[in-house]
Amino acid sequence: MALIGYDPRKQADAAAARRPTKLTAPPLEQTVMITRSDVPKAPPVRALWLIPLVGGGLSRAFIIREAETVLGRQMGAGLRLWDSKVSRQHCKILLTEHAAVVVDLDSSNGTFVNDEQVERAELKDGDLLRVGDTVFRIRYMDFGEQTASDDAYWLATRDPGTELYNRQYMLEALQRECARAAHHDYPLALLLLGVEPHEAPQSSRLATLDKEARALAALLRQQGNEDLILGRYSTAELIAILPMTAPHAAQSLADKVQADFQAVTGDAAPRRLVVGLAHFPDQADSAEQLLERAEIVLYQARTPAPPEAG
């Protein structure tokens, strides 16, 4: 029985129309080869970075992301600085379509660009921005450039076993902090802290020293001194710079850290923490003299007293 309205020839024509046509390649002389270099590249996204040059507690570059970022000491600042010379709200950086601008917020000690005090100034690549005693290098970099710069700075200034500042960084910081203390006429204390050596397998000795150094660093940071600059002086010694710290306050901190360290190590494996404490300017006129004085005190603390004559 035939179906009314059904024509098999029309159905075949419709199916052929839906079938994709065969593609033919153009002649070779009309073929255009596209290489990777021919594809237009999008320009790299460049951002504003603050690279720390001077200032305790700063170790990483800081990227400015917001349209307005406040720099200051107060909690909640876009970039909080542990610097006693920085006001609670010191200055702000504004990102516009064409430039970045720094605006002073009536700070006590002023905002400086390339050593010139400014109320408002455009920030250009390579400029030096100083707020209080903290100095930043202004850089406009893409993320690849910043990663390389950041990693190089980290490796150059950090101890690999503890991630504390290394000896070279701390010696340079001591020079800088002593000069600053002399200029602003405030006291400064230097601590050398050493853990008495103990018997340990040679294969695990360095790992043990790294672990003890990290534990000691944690105890020092728990003391609440915001201006503390902490680093590793040797495999078994830490060095701590305490700006604006009077002698009695530094001695109290040293005594508390010694007691806390003894409590952490426990009686099962008693460990003696020895401290060399020196004060600027009472006991030294320079960073070299201050370090020498602390080393002498540390050596004396390690040397047992001679027995009394009978």
JSON list of C-alpha atoms in Angstrom, two decimals, residues 98-280:
[
{"chain": "A", "resi": 98, "resn": "HIS", "atom": "CA", "xyz": [47.43, 56.55, 33.08]},
{"chain": "A", "resi": 99, "resn": "ALA", "atom": "CA", "xyz": [49.60, 56.71, 36.22]},
{"chain": "A", "resi": 100, "resn": "ALA", "atom": "CA", "xyz": [50.04, 55.95, 39.90]},
{"chain": "A", "resi": 101, "resn": "VAL", "atom": "CA", "xyz": [50.05, 58.85, 42.35]},
{"chain": "A", "resi": 102, "resn": "VAL", "atom": "CA", "xyz": [51.14, 59.02, 45.98]},
{"chain": "A", "resi": 103, "resn": "VAL", "atom": "CA", "xyz": [49.32, 61.44, 48.29]},
{"chain": "A", "resi": 104, "resn": "ASP", "atom": "CA", "xyz": [50.56, 62.34, 51.77]},
{"chain": "A", "resi": 105, "resn": "LEU", "atom": "CA", "xyz": [47.89, 62.12, 54.50]},
{"chain": "A", "resi": 106, "resn": "ASP", "atom": "CA", "xyz": [49.25, 64.84, 56.80]},
{"chain": "A", "resi": 107, "resn": "SER", "atom": "CA", "xyz": [51.84, 62.41, 58.16]},
{"chain": "A", "resi": 108, "resn": "SER", "atom": "CA", "xyz": [54.13, 63.42, 61.02]},
{"chain": "A", "resi": 109, "resn": "ASN", "atom": "CA", "xyz": [57.40, 62.73, 59.21]},
{"chain": "A", "resi": 110, "resn": "GLY", "atom": "CA", "xyz": [56.39, 63.33, 55.60]},
{"chain": "A", "resi": 111, "resn": "THR", "atom": "CA", "xyz": [56.35, 61.34, 52.38]},
{"chain": "A", "resi": 112, "resn": "PHE", "atom": "CA", "xyz": [59.37, 61.48, 50.09]},
{"chain": "A", "resi": 113, "resn": "VAL", "atom": "CA", "xyz": [59.90, 60.60, 46.44]},
{"chain": "A", "resi": 114, "resn": "ASN", "atom": "CA", "xyz": [63.57, 60.49, 45.42]},
{"chain": "A", "resi": 115, "resn": "ASP", "atom": "CA", "xyz": [64.47, 62.30, 48.68]},
{"chain": "A", "resi": 116, "resn": "GLU", "atom": "CA", "xyz": [62.10, 65.21, 47.98]},
{"chain": "A", "resi": 117, "resn": "GLN", "atom": "CA", "xyz": [59.19, 65.72, 50.34]},
{"chain": "A", "resi": 118, "resn": "VAL", "atom": "CA", "xyz": [55.90, 65.72, 48.47]},
{"chain": "A", "resi": 119, "resn": "GLU", "atom": "CA", "xyz": [52.23, 66.24, 49.17]},
{"chain": "A", "resi": 120, "resn": "ARG", "atom": "CA", "xyz": [51.23, 64.63, 45.89]},
{"chain": "A", "resi": 121, "resn": "ALA", "atom": "CA", "xyz": [53.46, 63.13, 43.20]},
{"chain": "A", "resi": 122, "resn": "GLU", "atom": "CA", "xyz": [53.33, 60.76, 40.27]},
{"chain": "A", "resi": 123, "resn": "LEU", "atom": "CA", "xyz": [55.27, 57.53, 40.77]},
{"chain": "A", "resi": 124, "resn": "LYS", "atom": "CA", "xyz": [57.51, 56.53, 37.88]},
{"chain": "A", "resi": 125, "resn": "ASP", "atom": "CA", "xyz": [59.38, 53.29, 37.30]},
{"chain": "A", "resi": 126, "resn": "GLY", "atom": "CA", "xyz": [62.59, 53.29, 39.36]},
{"chain": "A", "resi": 127, "resn": "ASP", "atom": "CA", "xyz": [61.51, 56.01, 41.82]},
{"chain": "A", "resi": 128, "resn": "LEU", "atom": "CA", "xyz": [62.36, 55.68, 45.51]},
{"chain": "A", "resi": 129, "resn": "LEU", "atom": "CA", "xyz": [59.39, 56.10, 47.85]},
{"chain": "A", "resi": 130, "resn": "ARG", "atom": "CA", "xyz": [60.25, 56.76, 51.51]},
{"chain": "A", "resi": 131, "resn": "VAL", "atom": "CA", "xyz": [57.73, 56.73, 54.34]},
{"chain": "A", "resi": 132, "resn": "GLY", "atom": "CA", "xyz": [59.22, 57.00, 57.82]},
{"chain": "A", "resi": 133, "resn": "ASP", "atom": "CA", "xyz": [62.37, 54.87, 57.77]},
{"chain": "A", "resi": 134, "resn": "THR", "atom": "CA", "xyz": [60.99, 52.50, 55.13]},
{"chain": "A", "resi": 135, "resn": "VAL", "atom": "CA", "xyz": [62.16, 52.81, 51.52]},
{"chain": "A", "resi": 136, "resn": "PHE", "atom": "CA", "xyz": [60.58, 51.17, 48.47]},
{"chain": "A", "resi": 137, "resn": "ARG", "atom": "CA", "xyz": [61.71, 50.99, 44.87]},
{"chain": "A", "resi": 138, "resn": "ILE", "atom": "CA", "xyz": [58.82, 51.64, 42.48]},
{"chain": "A", "resi": 139, "resn": "ARG", "atom": "CA", "xyz": [58.66, 49.11, 39.65]},
{"chain": "A", "resi": 140, "resn": "TYR", "atom": "CA", "xyz": [56.16, 48.50, 36.89]},
{"chain": "A", "resi": 141, "resn": "MET", "atom": "CA", "xyz": [56.57, 44.81, 36.05]},
{"chain": "A", "resi": 142, "resn": "ASP", "atom": "CA", "xyz": [54.64, 41.95, 34.59]},
{"chain": "A", "resi": 143, "resn": "PHE", "atom": "CA", "xyz": [54.20, 38.90, 36.79]},
{"chain": "A", "resi": 144, "resn": "GLY", "atom": "CA", "xyz": [57.05, 36.99, 35.16]},
{"chain": "A", "resi": 145, "resn": "GLU", "atom": "CA", "xyz": [59.54, 39.77, 35.86]},
{"chain": "A", "resi": 146, "resn": "GLN", "atom": "CA", "xyz": [58.35, 40.16, 39.43]},
{"chain": "A", "resi": 147, "resn": "THR", "atom": "CA", "xyz": [58.58, 36.45, 40.16]},
{"chain": "A", "resi": 148, "resn": "ALA", "atom": "CA", "xyz": [62.21, 36.36, 39.04]},
{"chain": "A", "resi": 149, "resn": "SER", "atom": "CA", "xyz": [63.04, 39.51, 41.02]},
{"chain": "A", "resi": 150, "resn": "ASP", "atom": "CA", "xyz": [61.22, 38.30, 44.12]},
{"chain": "A", "resi": 151, "resn": "ASP", "atom": "CA", "xyz": [62.85, 34.89, 44.06]},
{"chain": "A", "resi": 152, "resn": "ALA", "atom": "CA", "xyz": [66.31, 36.38, 43.61]},
{"chain": "A", "resi": 153, "resn": "TYR", "atom": "CA", "xyz": [65.79, 38.76, 46.54]},
{"chain": "A", "resi": 154, "resn": "TRP", "atom": "CA", "xyz": [64.51, 35.93, 48.74]},
{"chain": "A", "resi": 155, "resn": "LEU", "atom": "CA", "xyz": [67.44, 33.65, 47.95]},
{"chain": "A", "resi": 156, "resn": "ALA", "atom": "CA", "xyz": [69.94, 36.46, 48.50]},
{"chain": "A", "resi": 157, "resn": "THR", "atom": "CA", "xyz": [68.64, 37.44, 51.94]},
{"chain": "A", "resi": 158, "resn": "ARG", "atom": "CA", "xyz": [67.31, 34.25, 53.55]},
{"chain": "A", "resi": 159, "resn": "ASP", "atom": "CA", "xyz": [68.79, 31.29, 55.40]},
{"chain": "A", "resi": 160, "resn": "PRO", "atom": "CA", "xyz": [67.58, 28.15, 53.59]},
{"chain": "A", "resi": 161, "resn": "GLY", "atom": "CA", "xyz": [67.20, 26.04, 56.74]},
{"chain": "A", "resi": 162, "resn": "THR", "atom": "CA", "xyz": [64.97, 28.44, 58.67]},
{"chain": "A", "resi": 163, "resn": "GLU", "atom": "CA", "xyz": [63.84, 31.11, 56.16]},
{"chain": "A", "resi": 164, "resn": "LEU", "atom": "CA", "xyz": [65.10, 33.73, 58.61]},
{"chain": "A", "resi": 165, "resn": "TYR", "atom": "CA", "xyz": [67.27, 36.57, 57.36]},
{"chain": "A", "resi": 166, "resn": "ASN", "atom": "CA", "xyz": [70.81, 35.37, 56.72]},
{"chain": "A", "resi": 167, "resn": "ARG", "atom": "CA", "xyz": [74.01, 36.65, 58.33]},
{"chain": "A", "resi": 168, "resn": "GLN", "atom": "CA", "xyz": [74.93, 39.06, 55.52]},
{"chain": "A", "resi": 169, "resn": "TYR", "atom": "CA", "xyz": [71.52, 40.71, 55.58]},
{"chain": "A", "resi": 170, "resn": "MET", "atom": "CA", "xyz": [71.63, 41.07, 59.37]},
{"chain": "A", "resi": 171, "resn": "LEU", "atom": "CA", "xyz": [75.09, 42.65, 59.37]},
{"chain": "A", "resi": 172, "resn": "GLU", "atom": "CA", "xyz": [73.90, 45.21, 56.83]},
{"chain": "A", "resi": 173, "resn": "ALA", "atom": "CA", "xyz": [70.72, 45.78, 58.85]},
{"chain": "A", "resi": 174, "resn": "LEU", "atom": "CA", "xyz": [72.79, 46.34, 62.00]},
{"chain": "A", "resi": 175, "resn": "GLN", "atom": "CA", "xyz": [74.82, 49.04, 60.25]},
{"chain": "A", "resi": 176, "resn": "ARG", "atom": "CA", "xyz": [71.64, 50.70, 59.07]},
{"chain": "A", "resi": 177, "resn": "GLU", "atom": "CA", "xyz": [69.83, 50.50, 62.41]},
{"chain": "A", "resi": 178, "resn": "CYS", "atom": "CA", "xyz": [72.80, 51.85, 64.40]},
{"chain": "A", "resi": 179, "resn": "ALA", "atom": "CA", "xyz": [73.07, 54.82, 62.04]},
{"chain": "A", "resi": 180, "resn": "ARG", "atom": "CA", "xyz": [69.35, 55.42, 62.40]},
{"chain": "A", "resi": 181, "resn": "ALA", "atom": "CA", "xyz": [69.48, 55.16, 66.20]},
{"chain": "A", "resi": 182, "resn": "ALA", "atom": "CA", "xyz": [72.33, 57.66, 66.33]},
{"chain": "A", "resi": 183, "resn": "HIS", "atom": "CA", "xyz": [70.51, 60.07, 64.01]},
{"chain": "A", "resi": 184, "resn": "HIS", "atom": "CA", "xyz": [67.23, 59.94, 65.93]},
{"chain": "A", "resi": 185, "resn": "ASP", "atom": "CA", "xyz": [68.85, 59.56, 69.37]},
{"chain": "A", "resi": 186, "resn": "TYR", "atom": "CA", "xyz": [67.10, 56.40, 70.58]},
{"chain": "A", "resi": 187, "resn": "PRO", "atom": "CA", "xyz": [68.49, 53.22, 72.21]},
{"chain": "A", "resi": 188, "resn": "LEU", "atom": "CA", "xyz": [69.07, 49.95, 70.43]},
{"chain": "A", "resi": 189, "resn": "ALA", "atom": "CA", "xyz": [69.82, 46.47, 71.77]},
{"chain": "A", "resi": 190, "resn": "LEU", "atom": "CA", "xyz": [71.56, 43.54, 70.09]},
{"chain": "A", "resi": 191, "resn": "LEU", "atom": "CA", "xyz": [71.01, 39.92, 71.12]},
{"chain": "A", "resi": 192, "resn": "LEU", "atom": "CA", "xyz": [73.10, 36.94, 70.14]},
{"chain": "A", "resi": 193, "resn": "LEU", "atom": "CA", "xyz": [71.38, 33.72, 71.21]},
{"chain": "A", "resi": 194, "resn": "GLY", "atom": "CA", "xyz": [73.13, 30.38, 71.10]},
{"chain": "A", "resi": 195, "resn": "VAL", "atom": "CA", "xyz": [71.94, 26.87, 71.95]},
{"chain": "A", "resi": 196, "resn": "GLU", "atom": "CA", "xyz": [74.55, 24.80, 73.74]},
{"chain": "A", "resi": 197, "resn": "PRO", "atom": "CA", "xyz": [75.82, 21.96, 71.52]},
{"chain": "A", "resi": 198, "resn": "HIS", "atom": "CA", "xyz": [74.69, 18.41, 72.19]},
{"chain": "A", "resi": 199, "resn": "GLU", "atom": "CA", "xyz": [75.51, 14.95, 70.98]},
{"chain": "A", "resi": 200, "resn": "ALA", "atom": "CA", "xyz": [73.65, 14.07, 67.78]},
{"chain": "A", "resi": 201, "resn": "PRO", "atom": "CA", "xyz": [74.38, 11.90, 64.75]},
{"chain": "A", "resi": 202, "resn": "GLN", "atom": "CA", "xyz": [76.28, 13.86, 62.13]},
{"chain": "A", "resi": 203, "resn": "SER", "atom": "CA", "xyz": [73.65, 12.98, 59.53]},
{"chain": "A", "resi": 204, "resn": "SER", "atom": "CA", "xyz": [70.87, 14.67, 61.50]},
{"chain": "A", "resi": 205, "resn": "ARG", "atom": "CA", "xyz": [72.80, 17.40, 63.31]},
{"chain": "A", "resi": 206, "resn": "LEU", "atom": "CA", "xyz": [72.05, 20.20, 60.85]},
{"chain": "A", "resi": 207, "resn": "ALA", "atom": "CA", "xyz": [68.35, 19.30, 60.69]},
{"chain": "A", "resi": 208, "resn": "THR", "atom": "CA", "xyz": [68.24, 19.36, 64.51]},
{"chain": "A", "resi": 209, "resn": "LEU", "atom": "CA", "xyz": [69.90, 22.79, 64.62]},
{"chain": "A", "resi": 210, "resn": "ASP", "atom": "CA", "xyz": [67.47, 24.10, 62.01]},
{"chain": "A", "resi": 211, "resn": "LYS", "atom": "CA", "xyz": [64.53, 22.87, 64.08]},
{"chain": "A", "resi": 212, "resn": "GLU", "atom": "CA", "xyz": [65.85, 24.45, 67.28]},
{"chain": "A", "resi": 213, "resn": "ALA", "atom": "CA", "xyz": [66.55, 27.74, 65.48]},
{"chain": "A", "resi": 214, "resn": "ARG", "atom": "CA", "xyz": [62.95, 27.86, 64.19]},
{"chain": "A", "resi": 215, "resn": "ALA", "atom": "CA", "xyz": [61.59, 27.13, 67.68]},
{"chain": "A", "resi": 216, "resn": "LEU", "atom": "CA", "xyz": [63.77, 29.86, 69.19]},
{"chain": "A", "resi": 217, "resn": "ALA", "atom": "CA", "xyz": [62.69, 32.33, 66.51]},
{"chain": "A", "resi": 218, "resn": "ALA", "atom": "CA", "xyz": [59.04, 31.57, 67.30]},
{"chain": "A", "resi": 219, "resn": "LEU", "atom": "CA", "xyz": [59.66, 32.32, 71.00]},
{"chain": "A", "resi": 220, "resn": "LEU", "atom": "CA", "xyz": [61.27, 35.64, 70.16]},
{"chain": "A", "resi": 221, "resn": "ARG", "atom": "CA", "xyz": [58.39, 36.67, 67.93]},
{"chain": "A", "resi": 222, "resn": "GLN", "atom": "CA", "xyz": [55.90, 35.84, 70.69]},
{"chain": "A", "resi": 223, "resn": "GLN", "atom": "CA", "xyz": [57.37, 38.59, 72.87]},
{"chain": "A", "resi": 224, "resn": "GLY", "atom": "CA", "xyz": [55.37, 41.20, 70.95]},
{"chain": "A", "resi": 225, "resn": "ASN", "atom": "CA", "xyz": [58.21, 43.49, 69.86]},
{"chain": "A", "resi": 226, "resn": "GLU", "atom": "CA", "xyz": [56.96, 44.86, 66.54]},
{"chain": "A", "resi": 227, "resn": "ASP", "atom": "CA", "xyz": [60.34, 46.35, 65.58]},
{"chain": "A", "resi": 228, "resn": "LEU", "atom": "CA", "xyz": [62.28, 43.10, 66.04]},
{"chain": "A", "resi": 229, "resn": "ILE", "atom": "CA", "xyz": [64.64, 42.21, 63.16]},
{"chain": "A", "resi": 230, "resn": "LEU", "atom": "CA", "xyz": [65.58, 38.54, 63.41]},
{"chain": "A", "resi": 231, "resn": "GLY", "atom": "CA", "xyz": [68.08, 36.40, 61.54]},
{"chain": "A", "resi": 232, "resn": "ARG", "atom": "CA", "xyz": [70.48, 33.50, 61.72]},
{"chain": "A", "resi": 233, "resn": "TYR", "atom": "CA", "xyz": [74.04, 34.35, 62.75]},
{"chain": "A", "resi": 234, "resn": "SER", "atom": "CA", "xyz": [75.51, 30.85, 62.54]},
{"chain": "A", "resi": 235, "resn": "THR", "atom": "CA", "xyz": [74.27, 27.27, 62.52]},
{"chain": "A", "resi": 236, "resn": "ALA", "atom": "CA", "xyz": [73.68, 27.36, 66.30]},
{"chain": "A", "resi": 237, "resn": "GLU", "atom": "CA", "xyz": [73.11, 31.09, 66.88]},
{"chain": "A", "resi": 238, "resn": "LEU", "atom": "CA", "xyz": [70.43, 33.65, 66.14]},
{"chain": "A", "resi": 239, "resn": "ILE", "atom": "CA", "xyz": [70.86, 37.41, 66.03]},
{"chain": "A", "resi": 240, "resn": "ALA", "atom": "CA", "xyz": [68.13, 39.86, 67.01]},
{"chain": "A", "resi": 241, "resn": "ILE", "atom": "CA", "xyz": [68.18, 43.63, 66.54]},
{"chain": "A", "resi": 242, "resn": "LEU", "atom": "CA", "xyz": [65.84, 45.54, 68.86]},
{"chain": "A", "resi": 243, "resn": "PRO", "atom": "CA", "xyz": [65.44, 49.19, 67.80]},
{"chain": "A", "resi": 244, "resn": "MET", "atom": "CA", "xyz": [64.07, 51.62, 70.39]},
{"chain": "A", "resi": 245, "resn": "THR", "atom": "CA", "xyz": [64.60, 49.11, 73.21]},
{"chain": "A", "resi": 246, "resn": "ALA", "atom": "CA", "xyz": [66.08, 50.26, 76.52]},
{"chain": "A", "resi": 247, "resn": "PRO", "atom": "CA", "xyz": [68.64, 48.05, 78.32]},
{"chain": "A", "resi": 248, "resn": "HIS", "atom": "CA", "xyz": [66.26, 46.88, 81.05]},
{"chain": "A", "resi": 249, "resn": "ALA", "atom": "CA", "xyz": [63.58, 45.94, 78.50]},
{"chain": "A", "resi": 250, "resn": "ALA", "atom": "CA", "xyz": [66.10, 43.98, 76.43]},
{"chain": "A", "resi": 251, "resn": "GLN", "atom": "CA", "xyz": [67.32, 42.14, 79.54]},
{"chain": "A", "resi": 252, "resn": "SER", "atom": "CA", "xyz": [63.76, 41.24, 80.52]},
{"chain": "A", "resi": 253, "resn": "LEU", "atom": "CA", "xyz": [63.10, 39.88, 77.04]},
{"chain": "A", "resi": 254, "resn": "ALA", "atom": "CA", "xyz": [66.30, 37.81, 77.13]},
{"chain": "A", "resi": 255, "resn": "ASP", "atom": "CA", "xyz": [65.44, 36.35, 80.55]},
{"chain": "A", "resi": 256, "resn": "LYS", "atom": "CA", "xyz": [61.93, 35.41, 79.44]},
{"chain": "A", "resi": 257, "resn": "VAL", "atom": "CA", "xyz": [63.12, 33.77, 76.22]},
{"chain": "A", "resi": 258, "resn": "GLN", "atom": "CA", "xyz": [65.65, 31.72, 78.19]},
{"chain": "A", "resi": 259, "resn": "ALA", "atom": "CA", "xyz": [62.98, 30.51, 80.60]},
{"chain": "A", "resi": 260, "resn": "ASP", "atom": "CA", "xyz": [60.51, 29.74, 77.80]},
{"chain": "A", "resi": 261, "resn": "PHE", "atom": "CA", "xyz": [63.13, 27.86, 75.81]},
{"chain": "A", "resi": 262, "resn": "GLN", "atom": "CA", "xyz": [63.93, 25.68, 78.81]},
{"chain": "A", "resi": 263, "resn": "ALA", "atom": "CA", "xyz": [60.22, 24.94, 79.22]},
{"chain": "A", "resi": 264, "resn": "VAL", "atom": "CA", "xyz": [59.88, 24.00, 75.54]},
{"chain": "A", "resi": 265, "resn": "THR", "atom": "CA", "xyz": [62.85, 21.63, 75.52]},
{"chain": "A", "resi": 266, "resn": "GLY", "atom": "CA", "xyz": [61.71, 19.98, 78.76]},
{"chain": "A", "resi": 267, "resn": "ASP", "atom": "CA", "xyz": [63.61, 18.01, 81.36]},
{"chain": "A", "resi": 268, "resn": "ALA", "atom": "CA", "xyz": [64.03, 14.92, 79.18]},
{"chain": "A", "resi": 269, "resn": "ALA", "atom": "CA", "xyz": [66.51, 16.75, 76.94]},
{"chain": "A", "resi": 270, "resn": "PRO", "atom": "CA", "xyz": [67.57, 19.89, 78.83]},
{"chain": "A", "resi": 271, "resn": "ARG", "atom": "CA", "xyz": [69.09, 22.52, 76.53]},
{"chain": "A", "resi": 272, "resn": "ARG", "atom": "CA", "xyz": [70.85, 25.62, 77.77]},
{"chain": "A", "resi": 273, "resn": "LEU", "atom": "CA", "xyz": [70.27, 28.86, 75.90]},
{"chain": "A", "resi": 274, "resn": "VAL", "atom": "CA", "xyz": [73.08, 31.39, 76.28]},
{"chain": "A", "resi": 275, "resn": "VAL", "atom": "CA", "xyz": [72.65, 35.06, 75.45]},
{"chain": "A", "resi": 276, "resn": "GLY", "atom": "CA", "xyz": [75.03, 37.84, 74.53]},
{"chain": "A", "resi": 277, "resn": "LEU", "atom": "CA", "xyz": [73.39, 41.23, 75.07]},
{"chain": "A", "resi": 278, "resn": "ALA", "atom": "CA", "xyz": [74.86, 44.61, 74.13]},
{"chain": "A", "resi": 279, "resn": "HIS", "atom": "CA", "xyz": [73.44, 48.13, 74.08]},
{"chain": "A", "resi": 280, "resn": "PHE", "atom": "CA", "xyz": [73.84, 51.11, 71.76]}
]
